[in-house]
N, CA, C and O atoms as a printed pandas DataFrame, in Angstrom:
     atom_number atom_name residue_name chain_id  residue_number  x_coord  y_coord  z_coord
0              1         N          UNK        A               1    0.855   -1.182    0.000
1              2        CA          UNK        A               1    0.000    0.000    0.000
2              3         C          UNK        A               1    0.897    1.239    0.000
3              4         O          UNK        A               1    1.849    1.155    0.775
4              5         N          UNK        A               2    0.784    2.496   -0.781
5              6        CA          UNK        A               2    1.399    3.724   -1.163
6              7         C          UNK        A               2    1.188    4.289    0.110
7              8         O          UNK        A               2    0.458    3.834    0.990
8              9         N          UNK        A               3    2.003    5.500    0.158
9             10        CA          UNK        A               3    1.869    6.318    1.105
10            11         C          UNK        A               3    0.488    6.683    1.206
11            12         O          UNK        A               3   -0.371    6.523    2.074
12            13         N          UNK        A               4    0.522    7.341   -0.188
13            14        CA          UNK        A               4   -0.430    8.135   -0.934
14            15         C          UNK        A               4   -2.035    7.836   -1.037
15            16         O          UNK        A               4   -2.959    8.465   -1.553
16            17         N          UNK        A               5   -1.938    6.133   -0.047
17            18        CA          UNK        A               5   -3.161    5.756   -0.366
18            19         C          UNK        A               5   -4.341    6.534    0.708
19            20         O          UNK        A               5   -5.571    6.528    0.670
20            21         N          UNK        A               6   -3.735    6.940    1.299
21            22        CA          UNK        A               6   -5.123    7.314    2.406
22            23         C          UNK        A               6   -6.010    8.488    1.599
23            24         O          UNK        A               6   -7.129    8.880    1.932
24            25         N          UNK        A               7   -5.358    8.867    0.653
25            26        CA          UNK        A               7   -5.939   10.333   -0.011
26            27         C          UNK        A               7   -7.130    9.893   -0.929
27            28         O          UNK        A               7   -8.002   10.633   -1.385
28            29         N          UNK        A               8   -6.949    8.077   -1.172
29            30        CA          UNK        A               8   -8.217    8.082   -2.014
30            31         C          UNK        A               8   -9.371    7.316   -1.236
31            32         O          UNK        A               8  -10.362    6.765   -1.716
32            33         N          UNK        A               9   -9.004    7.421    0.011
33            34        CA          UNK        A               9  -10.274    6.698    1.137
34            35         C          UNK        A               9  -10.593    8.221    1.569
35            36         O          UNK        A               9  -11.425    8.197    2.476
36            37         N          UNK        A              10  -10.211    9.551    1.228
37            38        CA          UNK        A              10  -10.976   10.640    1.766
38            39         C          UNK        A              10  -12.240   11.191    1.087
39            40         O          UNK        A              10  -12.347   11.045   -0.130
40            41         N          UNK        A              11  -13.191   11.805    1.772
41            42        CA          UNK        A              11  -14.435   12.345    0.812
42            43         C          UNK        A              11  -14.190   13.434    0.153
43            44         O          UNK        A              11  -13.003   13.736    0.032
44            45         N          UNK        A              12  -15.105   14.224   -0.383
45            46        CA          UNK        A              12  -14.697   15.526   -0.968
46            47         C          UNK        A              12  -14.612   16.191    0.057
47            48         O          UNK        A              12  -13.644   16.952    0.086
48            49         N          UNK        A              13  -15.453   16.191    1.160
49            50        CA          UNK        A              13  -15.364   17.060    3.099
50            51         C          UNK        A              13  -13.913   16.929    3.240
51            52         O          UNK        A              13  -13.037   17.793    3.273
52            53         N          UNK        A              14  -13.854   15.626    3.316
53            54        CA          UNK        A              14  -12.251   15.552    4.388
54            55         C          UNK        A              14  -10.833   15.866    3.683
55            56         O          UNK        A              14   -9.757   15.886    4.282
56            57         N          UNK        A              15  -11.049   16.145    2.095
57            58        CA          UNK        A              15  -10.012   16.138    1.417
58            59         C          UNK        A              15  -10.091   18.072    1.141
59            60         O          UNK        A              15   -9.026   18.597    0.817
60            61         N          UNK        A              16  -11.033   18.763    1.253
61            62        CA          UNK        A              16  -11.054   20.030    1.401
62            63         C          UNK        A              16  -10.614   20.756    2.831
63            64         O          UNK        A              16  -10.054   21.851    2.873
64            65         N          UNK        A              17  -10.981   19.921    4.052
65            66        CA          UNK        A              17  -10.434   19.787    5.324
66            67         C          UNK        A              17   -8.890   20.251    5.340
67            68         O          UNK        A              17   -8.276   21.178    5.869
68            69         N          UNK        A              18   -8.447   18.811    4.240
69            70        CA          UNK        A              18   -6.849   18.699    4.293
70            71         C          UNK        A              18   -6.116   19.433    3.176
71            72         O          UNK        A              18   -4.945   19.607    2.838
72            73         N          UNK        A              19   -6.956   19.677    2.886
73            74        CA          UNK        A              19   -5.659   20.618    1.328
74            75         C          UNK        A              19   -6.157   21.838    1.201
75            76         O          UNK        A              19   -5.394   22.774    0.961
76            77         N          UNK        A              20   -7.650   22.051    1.354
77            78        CA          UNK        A              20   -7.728   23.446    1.153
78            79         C          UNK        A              20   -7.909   24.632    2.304
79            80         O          UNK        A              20   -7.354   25.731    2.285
80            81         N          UNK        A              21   -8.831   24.126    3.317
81            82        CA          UNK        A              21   -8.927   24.510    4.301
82            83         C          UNK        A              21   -9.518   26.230    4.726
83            84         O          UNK        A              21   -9.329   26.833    5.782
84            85         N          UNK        A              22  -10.325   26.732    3.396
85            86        CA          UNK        A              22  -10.449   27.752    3.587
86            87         C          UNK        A              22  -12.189   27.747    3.206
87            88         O          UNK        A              22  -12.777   26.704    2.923
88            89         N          UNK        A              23  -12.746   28.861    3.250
89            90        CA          UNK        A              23  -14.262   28.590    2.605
90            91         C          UNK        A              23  -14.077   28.562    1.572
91            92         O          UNK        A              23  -13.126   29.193    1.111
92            93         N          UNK        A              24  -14.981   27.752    0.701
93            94        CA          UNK        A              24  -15.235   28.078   -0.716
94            95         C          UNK        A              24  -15.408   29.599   -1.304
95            96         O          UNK        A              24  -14.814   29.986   -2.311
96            97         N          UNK        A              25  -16.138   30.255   -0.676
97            98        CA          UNK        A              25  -16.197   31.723   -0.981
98            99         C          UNK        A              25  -14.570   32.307   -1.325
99           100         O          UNK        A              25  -13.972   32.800   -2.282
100          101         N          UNK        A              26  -14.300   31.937    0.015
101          102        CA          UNK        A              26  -12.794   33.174   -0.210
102          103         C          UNK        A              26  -11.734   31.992   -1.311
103          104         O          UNK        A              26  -10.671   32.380   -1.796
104          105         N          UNK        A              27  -12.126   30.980   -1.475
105          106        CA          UNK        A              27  -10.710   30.012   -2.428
106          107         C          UNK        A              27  -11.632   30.421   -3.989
107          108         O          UNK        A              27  -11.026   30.673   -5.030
108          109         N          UNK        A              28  -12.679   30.421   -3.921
109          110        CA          UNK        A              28  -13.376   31.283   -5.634
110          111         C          UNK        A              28  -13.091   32.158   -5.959
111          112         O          UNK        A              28  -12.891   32.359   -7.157
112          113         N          UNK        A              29  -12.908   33.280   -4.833
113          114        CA          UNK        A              29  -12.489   34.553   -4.799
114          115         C          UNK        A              29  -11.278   34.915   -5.600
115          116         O          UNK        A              29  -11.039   35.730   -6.492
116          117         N          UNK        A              30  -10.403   33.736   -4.755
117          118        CA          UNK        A              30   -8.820   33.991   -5.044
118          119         C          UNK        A              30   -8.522   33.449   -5.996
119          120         O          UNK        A              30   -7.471   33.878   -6.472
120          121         N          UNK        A              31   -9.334   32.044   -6.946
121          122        CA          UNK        A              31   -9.329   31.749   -7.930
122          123         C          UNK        A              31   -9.418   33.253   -9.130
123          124         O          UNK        A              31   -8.502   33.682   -9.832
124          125         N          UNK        A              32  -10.621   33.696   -9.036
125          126        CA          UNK        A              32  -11.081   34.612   -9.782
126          127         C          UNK        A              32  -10.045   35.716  -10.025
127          128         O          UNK        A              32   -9.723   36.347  -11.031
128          129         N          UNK        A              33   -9.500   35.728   -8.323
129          130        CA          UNK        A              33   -8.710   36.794   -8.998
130          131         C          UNK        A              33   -7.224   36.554   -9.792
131          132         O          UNK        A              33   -6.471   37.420  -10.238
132          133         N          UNK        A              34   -7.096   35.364   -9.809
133          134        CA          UNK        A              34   -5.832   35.024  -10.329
134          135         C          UNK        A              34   -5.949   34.516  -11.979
135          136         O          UNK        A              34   -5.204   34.173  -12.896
136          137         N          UNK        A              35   -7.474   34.722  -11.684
137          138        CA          UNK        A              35   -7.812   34.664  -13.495
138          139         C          UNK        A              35   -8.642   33.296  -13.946
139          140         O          UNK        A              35   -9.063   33.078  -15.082
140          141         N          UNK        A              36   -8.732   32.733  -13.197
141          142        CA          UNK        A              36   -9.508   31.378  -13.569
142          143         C          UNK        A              36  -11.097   31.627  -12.938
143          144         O          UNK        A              36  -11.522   32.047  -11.862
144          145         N          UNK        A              37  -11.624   31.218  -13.993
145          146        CA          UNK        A              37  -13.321   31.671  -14.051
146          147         C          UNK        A              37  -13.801   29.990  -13.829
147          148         O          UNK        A              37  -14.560   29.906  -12.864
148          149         N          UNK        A              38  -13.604   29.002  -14.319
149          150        CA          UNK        A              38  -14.239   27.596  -14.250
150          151         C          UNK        A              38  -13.697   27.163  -12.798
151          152         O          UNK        A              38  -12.695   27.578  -12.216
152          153         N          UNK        A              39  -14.477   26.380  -12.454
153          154        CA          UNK        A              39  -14.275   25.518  -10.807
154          155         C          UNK        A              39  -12.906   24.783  -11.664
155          156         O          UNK        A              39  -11.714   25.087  -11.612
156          157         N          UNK        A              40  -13.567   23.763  -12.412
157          158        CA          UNK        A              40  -12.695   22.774  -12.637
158          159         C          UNK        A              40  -10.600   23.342  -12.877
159          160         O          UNK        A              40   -9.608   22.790  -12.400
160          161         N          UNK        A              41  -10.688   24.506  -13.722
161          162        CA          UNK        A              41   -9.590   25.358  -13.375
162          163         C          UNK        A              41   -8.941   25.700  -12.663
163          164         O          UNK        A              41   -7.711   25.730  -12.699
164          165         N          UNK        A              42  -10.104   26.244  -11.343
165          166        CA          UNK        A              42   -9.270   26.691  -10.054
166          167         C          UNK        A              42   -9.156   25.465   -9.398
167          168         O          UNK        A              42   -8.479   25.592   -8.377
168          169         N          UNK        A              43   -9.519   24.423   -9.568
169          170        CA          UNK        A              43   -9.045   23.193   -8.731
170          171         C          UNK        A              43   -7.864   22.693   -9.108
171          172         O          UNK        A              43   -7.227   22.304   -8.128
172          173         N          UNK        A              44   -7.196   22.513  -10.335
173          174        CA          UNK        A              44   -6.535   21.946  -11.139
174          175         C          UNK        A              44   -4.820   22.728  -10.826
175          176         O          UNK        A              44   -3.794   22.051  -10.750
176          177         N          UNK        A              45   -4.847   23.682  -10.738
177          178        CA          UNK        A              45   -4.330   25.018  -10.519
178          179         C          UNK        A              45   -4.186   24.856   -9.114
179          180         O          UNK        A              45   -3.043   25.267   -8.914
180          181         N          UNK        A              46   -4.777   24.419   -7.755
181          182        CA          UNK        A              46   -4.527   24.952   -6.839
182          183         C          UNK        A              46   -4.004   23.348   -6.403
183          184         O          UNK        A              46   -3.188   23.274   -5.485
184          185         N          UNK        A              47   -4.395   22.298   -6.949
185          186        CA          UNK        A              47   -3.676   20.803   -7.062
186          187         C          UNK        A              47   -2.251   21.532   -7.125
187          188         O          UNK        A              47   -1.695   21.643   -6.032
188          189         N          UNK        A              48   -1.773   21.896   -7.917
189          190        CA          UNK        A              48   -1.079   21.921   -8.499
190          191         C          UNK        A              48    0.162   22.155   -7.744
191          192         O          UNK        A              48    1.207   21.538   -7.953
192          193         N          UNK        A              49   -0.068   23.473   -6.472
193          194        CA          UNK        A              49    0.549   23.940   -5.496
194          195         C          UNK        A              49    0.545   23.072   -4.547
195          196         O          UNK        A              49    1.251   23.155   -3.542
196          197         N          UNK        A              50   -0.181   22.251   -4.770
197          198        CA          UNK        A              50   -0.026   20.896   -2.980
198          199         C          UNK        A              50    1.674   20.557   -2.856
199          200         O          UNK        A              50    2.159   20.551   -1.724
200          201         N          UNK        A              51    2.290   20.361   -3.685
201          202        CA          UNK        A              51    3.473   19.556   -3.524
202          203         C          UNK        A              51    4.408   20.974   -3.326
203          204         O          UNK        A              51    5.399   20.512   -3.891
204          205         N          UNK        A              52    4.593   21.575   -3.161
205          206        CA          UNK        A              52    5.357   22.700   -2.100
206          207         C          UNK        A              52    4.657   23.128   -1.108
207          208         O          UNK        A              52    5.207   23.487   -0.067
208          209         N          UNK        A              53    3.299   23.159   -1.275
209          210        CA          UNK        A              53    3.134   22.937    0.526
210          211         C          UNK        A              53    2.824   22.167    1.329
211          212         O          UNK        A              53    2.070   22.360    2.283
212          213         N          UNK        A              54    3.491   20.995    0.970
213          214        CA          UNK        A              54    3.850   19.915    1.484
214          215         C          UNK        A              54    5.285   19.313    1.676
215          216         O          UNK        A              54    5.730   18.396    2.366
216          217         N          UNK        A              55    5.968   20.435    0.552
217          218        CA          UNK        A              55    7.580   20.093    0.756
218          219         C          UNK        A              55    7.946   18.638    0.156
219          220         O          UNK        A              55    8.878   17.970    0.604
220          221         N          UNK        A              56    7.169   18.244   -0.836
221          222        CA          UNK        A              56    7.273   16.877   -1.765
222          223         C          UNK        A              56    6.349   16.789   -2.360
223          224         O          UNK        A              56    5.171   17.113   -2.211
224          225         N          UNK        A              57    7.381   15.940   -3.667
225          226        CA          UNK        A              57    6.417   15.632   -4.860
226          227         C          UNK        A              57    5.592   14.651   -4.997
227          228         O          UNK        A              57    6.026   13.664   -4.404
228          229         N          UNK        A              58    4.581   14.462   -5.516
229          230        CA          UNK        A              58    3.442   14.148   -5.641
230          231         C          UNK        A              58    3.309   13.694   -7.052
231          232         O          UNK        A              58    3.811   14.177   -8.067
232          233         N          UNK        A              59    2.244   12.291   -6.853
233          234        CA          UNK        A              59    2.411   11.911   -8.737
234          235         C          UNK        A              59    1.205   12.595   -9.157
235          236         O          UNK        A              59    0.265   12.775   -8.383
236          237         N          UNK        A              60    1.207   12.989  -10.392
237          238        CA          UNK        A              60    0.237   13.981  -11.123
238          239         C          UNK        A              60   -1.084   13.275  -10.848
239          240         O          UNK        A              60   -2.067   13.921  -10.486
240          241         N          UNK        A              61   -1.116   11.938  -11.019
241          242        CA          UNK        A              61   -2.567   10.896  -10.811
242          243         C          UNK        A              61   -3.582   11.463   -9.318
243          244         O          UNK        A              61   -4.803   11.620   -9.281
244          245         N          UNK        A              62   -2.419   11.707   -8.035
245          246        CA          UNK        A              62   -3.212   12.032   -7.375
246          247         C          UNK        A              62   -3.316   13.430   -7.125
247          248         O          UNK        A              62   -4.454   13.694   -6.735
248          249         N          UNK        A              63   -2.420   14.642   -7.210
249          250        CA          UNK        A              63   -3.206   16.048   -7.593
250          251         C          UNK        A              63   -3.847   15.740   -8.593
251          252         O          UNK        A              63   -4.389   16.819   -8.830
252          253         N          UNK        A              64   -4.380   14.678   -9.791
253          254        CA          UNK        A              64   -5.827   15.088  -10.307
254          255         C          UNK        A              64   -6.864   14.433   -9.519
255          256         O          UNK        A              64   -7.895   15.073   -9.315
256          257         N          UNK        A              65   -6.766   13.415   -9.110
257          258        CA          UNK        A              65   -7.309   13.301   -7.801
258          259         C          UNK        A              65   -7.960   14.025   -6.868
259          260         O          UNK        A              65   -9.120   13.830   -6.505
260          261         N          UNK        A              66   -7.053   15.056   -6.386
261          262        CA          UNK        A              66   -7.328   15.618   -5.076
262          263         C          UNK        A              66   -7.964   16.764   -5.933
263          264         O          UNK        A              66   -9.110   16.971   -5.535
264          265         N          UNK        A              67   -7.681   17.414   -6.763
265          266        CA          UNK        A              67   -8.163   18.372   -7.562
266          267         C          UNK        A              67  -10.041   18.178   -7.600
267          268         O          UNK        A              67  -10.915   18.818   -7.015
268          269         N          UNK        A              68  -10.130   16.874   -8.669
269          270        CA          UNK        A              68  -11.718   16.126   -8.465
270          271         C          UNK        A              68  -12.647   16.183   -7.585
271          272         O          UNK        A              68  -13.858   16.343   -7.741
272          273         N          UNK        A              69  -11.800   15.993   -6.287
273          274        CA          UNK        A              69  -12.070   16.111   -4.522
274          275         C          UNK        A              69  -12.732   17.126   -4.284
275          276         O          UNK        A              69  -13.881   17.242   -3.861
276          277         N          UNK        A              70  -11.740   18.103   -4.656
277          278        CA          UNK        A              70  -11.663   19.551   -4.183
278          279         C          UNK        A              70  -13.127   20.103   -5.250
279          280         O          UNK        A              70  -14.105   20.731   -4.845
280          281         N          UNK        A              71  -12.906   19.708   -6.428
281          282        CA          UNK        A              71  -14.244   20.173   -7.737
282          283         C          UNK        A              71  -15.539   19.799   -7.112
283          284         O          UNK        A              71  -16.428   20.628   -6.913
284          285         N          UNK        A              72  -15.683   17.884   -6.645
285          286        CA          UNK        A              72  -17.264   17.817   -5.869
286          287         C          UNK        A              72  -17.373   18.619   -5.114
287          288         O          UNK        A              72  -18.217   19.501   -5.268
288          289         N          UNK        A              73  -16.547   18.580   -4.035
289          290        CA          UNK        A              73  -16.460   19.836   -2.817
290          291         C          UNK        A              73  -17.499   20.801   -2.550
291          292         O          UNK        A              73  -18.522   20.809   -1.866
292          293         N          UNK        A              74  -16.566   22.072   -3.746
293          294        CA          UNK        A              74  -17.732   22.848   -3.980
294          295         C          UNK        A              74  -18.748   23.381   -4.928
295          296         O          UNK        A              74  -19.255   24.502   -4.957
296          297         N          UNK        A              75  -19.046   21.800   -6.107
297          298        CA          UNK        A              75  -20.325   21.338   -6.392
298          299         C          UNK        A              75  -21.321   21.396   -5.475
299          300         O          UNK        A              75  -22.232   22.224   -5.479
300          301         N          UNK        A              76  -21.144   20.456   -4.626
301          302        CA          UNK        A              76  -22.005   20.214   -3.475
302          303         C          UNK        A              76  -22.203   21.157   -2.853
303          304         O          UNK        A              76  -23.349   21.532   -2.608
304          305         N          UNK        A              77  -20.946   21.892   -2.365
305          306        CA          UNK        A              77  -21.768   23.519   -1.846
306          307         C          UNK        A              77  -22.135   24.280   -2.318
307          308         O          UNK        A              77  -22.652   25.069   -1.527
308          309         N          UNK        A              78  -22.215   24.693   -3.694
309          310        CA          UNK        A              78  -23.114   25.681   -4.435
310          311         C          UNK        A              78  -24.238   24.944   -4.536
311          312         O          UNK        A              78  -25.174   25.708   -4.770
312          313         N          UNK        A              79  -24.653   23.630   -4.460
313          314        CA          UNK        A              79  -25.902   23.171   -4.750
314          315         C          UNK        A              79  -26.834   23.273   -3.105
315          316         O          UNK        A              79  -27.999   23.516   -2.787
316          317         N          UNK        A              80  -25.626   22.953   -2.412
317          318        CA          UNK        A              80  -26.437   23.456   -0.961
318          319         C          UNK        A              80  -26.960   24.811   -0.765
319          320         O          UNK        A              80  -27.978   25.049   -0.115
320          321         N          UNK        A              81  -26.127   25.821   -1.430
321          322        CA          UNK        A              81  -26.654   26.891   -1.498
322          323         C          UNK        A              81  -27.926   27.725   -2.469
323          324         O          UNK        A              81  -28.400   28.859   -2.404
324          325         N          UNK        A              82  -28.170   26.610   -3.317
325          326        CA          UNK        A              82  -29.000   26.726   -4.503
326          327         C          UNK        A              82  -28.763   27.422   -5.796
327          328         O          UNK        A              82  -29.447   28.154   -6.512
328          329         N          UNK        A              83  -27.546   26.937   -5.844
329          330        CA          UNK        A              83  -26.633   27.473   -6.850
330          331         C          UNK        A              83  -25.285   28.532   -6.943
331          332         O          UNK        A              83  -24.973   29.079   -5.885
332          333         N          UNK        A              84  -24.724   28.747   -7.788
333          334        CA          UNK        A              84  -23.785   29.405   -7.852
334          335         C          UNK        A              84  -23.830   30.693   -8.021
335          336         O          UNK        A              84  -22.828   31.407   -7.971
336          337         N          UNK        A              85  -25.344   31.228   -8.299
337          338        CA          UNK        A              85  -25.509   32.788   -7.974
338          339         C          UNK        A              85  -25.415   33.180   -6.687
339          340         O          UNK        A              85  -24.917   34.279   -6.440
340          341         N          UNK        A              86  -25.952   32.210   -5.492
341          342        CA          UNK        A              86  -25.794   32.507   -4.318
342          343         C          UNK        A              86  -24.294   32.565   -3.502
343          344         O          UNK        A              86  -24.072   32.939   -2.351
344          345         N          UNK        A              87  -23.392   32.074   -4.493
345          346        CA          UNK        A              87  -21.863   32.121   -3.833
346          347         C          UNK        A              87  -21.452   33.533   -3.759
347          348         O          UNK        A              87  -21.128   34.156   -4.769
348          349         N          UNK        A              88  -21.461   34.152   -2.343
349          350        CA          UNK        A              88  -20.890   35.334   -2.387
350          351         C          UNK        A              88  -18.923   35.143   -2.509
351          352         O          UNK        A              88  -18.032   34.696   -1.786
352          353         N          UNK        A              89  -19.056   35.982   -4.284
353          354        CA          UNK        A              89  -17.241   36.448   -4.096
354          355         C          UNK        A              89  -16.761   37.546   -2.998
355          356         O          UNK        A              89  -17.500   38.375   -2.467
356          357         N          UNK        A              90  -15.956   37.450   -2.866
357          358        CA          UNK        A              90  -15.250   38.530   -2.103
358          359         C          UNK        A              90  -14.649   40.006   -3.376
359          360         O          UNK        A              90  -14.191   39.928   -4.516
360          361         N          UNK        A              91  -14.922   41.113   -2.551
361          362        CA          UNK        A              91  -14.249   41.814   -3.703
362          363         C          UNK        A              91  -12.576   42.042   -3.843
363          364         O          UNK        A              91  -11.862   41.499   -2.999
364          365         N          UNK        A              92  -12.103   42.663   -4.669
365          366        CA          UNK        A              92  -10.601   42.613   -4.165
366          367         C          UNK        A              92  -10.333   43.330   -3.091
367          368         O          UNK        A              92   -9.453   42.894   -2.349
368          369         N          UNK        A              93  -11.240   45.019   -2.619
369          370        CA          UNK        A              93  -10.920   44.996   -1.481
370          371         C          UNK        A              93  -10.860   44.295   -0.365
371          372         O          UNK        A              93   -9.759   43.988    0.092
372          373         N          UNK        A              94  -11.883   43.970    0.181
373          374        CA          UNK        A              94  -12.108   42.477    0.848
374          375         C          UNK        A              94  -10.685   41.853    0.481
375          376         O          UNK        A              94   -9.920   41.796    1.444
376          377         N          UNK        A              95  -10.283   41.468   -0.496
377          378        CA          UNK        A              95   -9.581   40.684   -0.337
378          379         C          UNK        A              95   -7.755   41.065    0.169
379          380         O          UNK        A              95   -6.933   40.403    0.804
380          381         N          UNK        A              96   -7.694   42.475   -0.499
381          382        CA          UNK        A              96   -6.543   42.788    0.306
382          383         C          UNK        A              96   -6.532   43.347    1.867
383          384         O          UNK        A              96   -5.583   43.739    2.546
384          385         N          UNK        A              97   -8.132   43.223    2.223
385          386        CA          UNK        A              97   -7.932   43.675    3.812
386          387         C          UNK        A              97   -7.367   42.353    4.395
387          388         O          UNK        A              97   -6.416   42.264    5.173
388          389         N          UNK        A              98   -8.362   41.007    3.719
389          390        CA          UNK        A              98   -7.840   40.001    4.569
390          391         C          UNK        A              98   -6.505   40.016    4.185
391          392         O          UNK        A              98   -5.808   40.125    5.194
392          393         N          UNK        A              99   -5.749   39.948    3.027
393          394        CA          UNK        A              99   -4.497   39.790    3.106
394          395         C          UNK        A              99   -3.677   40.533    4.264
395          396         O          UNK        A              99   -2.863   39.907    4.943
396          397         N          UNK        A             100   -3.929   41.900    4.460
397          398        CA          UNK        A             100   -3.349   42.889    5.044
398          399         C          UNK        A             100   -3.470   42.146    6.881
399          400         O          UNK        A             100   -2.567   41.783    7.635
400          401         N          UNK        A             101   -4.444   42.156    7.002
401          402        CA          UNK        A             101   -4.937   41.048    8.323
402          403         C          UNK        A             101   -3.828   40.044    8.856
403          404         O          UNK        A             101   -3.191   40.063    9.909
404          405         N          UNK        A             102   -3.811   39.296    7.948
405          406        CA          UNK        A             102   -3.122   37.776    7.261
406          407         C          UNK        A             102   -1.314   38.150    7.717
407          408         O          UNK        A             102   -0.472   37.519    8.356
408          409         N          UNK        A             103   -1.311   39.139    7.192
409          410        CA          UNK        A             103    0.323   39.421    7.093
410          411         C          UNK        A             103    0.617   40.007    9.205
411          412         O          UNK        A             103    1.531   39.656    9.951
412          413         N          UNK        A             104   -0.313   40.735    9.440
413          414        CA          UNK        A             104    0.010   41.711   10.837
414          415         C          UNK        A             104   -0.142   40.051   11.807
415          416         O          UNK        A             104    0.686   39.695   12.646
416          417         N          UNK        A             105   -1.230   39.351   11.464
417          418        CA          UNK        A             105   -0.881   38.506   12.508
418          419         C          UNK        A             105    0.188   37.443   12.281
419          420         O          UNK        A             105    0.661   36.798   13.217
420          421         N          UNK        A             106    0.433   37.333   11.432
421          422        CA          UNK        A             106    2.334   36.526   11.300
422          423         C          UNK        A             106    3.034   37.815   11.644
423          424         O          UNK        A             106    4.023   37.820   12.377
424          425         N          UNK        A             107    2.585   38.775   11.180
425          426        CA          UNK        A             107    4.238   39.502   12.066
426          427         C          UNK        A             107    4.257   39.179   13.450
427          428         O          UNK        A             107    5.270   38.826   14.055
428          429         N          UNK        A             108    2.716   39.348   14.120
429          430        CA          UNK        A             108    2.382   39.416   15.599
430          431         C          UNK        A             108    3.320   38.338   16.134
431          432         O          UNK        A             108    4.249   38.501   16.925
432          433         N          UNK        A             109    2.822   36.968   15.437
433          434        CA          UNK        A             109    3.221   36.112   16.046
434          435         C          UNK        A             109    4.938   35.941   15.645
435          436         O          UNK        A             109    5.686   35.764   16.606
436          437         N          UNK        A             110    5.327   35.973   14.772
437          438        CA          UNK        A             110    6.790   36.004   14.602
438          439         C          UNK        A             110    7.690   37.025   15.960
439          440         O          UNK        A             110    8.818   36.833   16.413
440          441         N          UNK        A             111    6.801   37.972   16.280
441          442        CA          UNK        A             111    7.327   38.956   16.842
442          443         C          UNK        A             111    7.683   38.364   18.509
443          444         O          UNK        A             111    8.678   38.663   19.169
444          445         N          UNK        A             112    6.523   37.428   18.937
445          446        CA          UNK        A             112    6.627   36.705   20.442
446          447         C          UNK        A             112    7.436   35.650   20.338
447          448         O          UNK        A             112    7.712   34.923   21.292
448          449         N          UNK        A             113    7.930   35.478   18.995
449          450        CA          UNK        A             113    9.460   34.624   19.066
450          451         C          UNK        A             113   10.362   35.201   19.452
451          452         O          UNK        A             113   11.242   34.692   20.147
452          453         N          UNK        A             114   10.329   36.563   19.027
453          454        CA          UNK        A             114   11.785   37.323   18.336
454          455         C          UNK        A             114   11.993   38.362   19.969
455          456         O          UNK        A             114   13.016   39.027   20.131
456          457         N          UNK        A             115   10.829   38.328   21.070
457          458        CA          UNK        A             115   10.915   39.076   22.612
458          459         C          UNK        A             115   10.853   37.973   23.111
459          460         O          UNK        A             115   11.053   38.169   24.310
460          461         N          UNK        A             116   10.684   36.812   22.930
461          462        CA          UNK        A             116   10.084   35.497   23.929
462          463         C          UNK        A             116   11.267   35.443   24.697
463          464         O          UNK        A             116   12.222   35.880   24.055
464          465         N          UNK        A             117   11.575   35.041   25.914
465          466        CA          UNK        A             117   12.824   34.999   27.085
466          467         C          UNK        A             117   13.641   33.161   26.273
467          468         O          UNK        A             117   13.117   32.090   25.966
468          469         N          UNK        A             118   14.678   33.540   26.239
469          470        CA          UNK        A             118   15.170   32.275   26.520
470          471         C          UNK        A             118   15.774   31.515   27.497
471          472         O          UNK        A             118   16.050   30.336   27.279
């Protein structure tokens, strides 16, 4: 049995859990803004990045895999929501506040390393 095998006993829940980990809203968002308009795109594309943030490579079979995962995912949640008109995007402001957010609390926390007593 592969390392790799536990990734195809996960659901589309538990495999968005583990690789993507953000709402669908804000990972459409950031799709959109990076230029990809189709789900199947921004999944394919964000597969793609698993194997550096994971710090190893990965065989293409299962980022398309996990990609697929990630596509039912949020199928299923735009259909929970009653479609994909109801997916609120984020705008880019929105999106550079959270970035801006994003960055002060890694400084924060970098910073209680950098006074922490040794």
């Amino acid at each position: 049995m592969s390392k790799a095998s536990w990734v195809y006993r996960l659901t589309p829940g538990q495999a968005w859990d583990e690789f993507a980990d953000m709402s669908v809203e804000l990972f459409m968002s950031l799709s959109y803004r990076e230029g990809y308009t189709g789900i199947t795109d921004a999944c394919t594309s964000y597969s793609a990045e698993i194997p550096g943030l994971y710090g190893r490579p990965f065989p293409q079979s299962l980022l398309d895999h996990i990609a697929g995962l990630l596509e039912q995912h949020i199928e299923e949640y735009i259909g929970e929501l009653g479609g994909i008109d109801h997916l609120e995007i984020y705008t880019e402001e929105e999106l550079d506040v959270l970035w801006d957010e994003l960055v002060a609390d890694l400084f924060s926390e970098l910073d209680k390393f950098r006074t922490a007593p040794r």
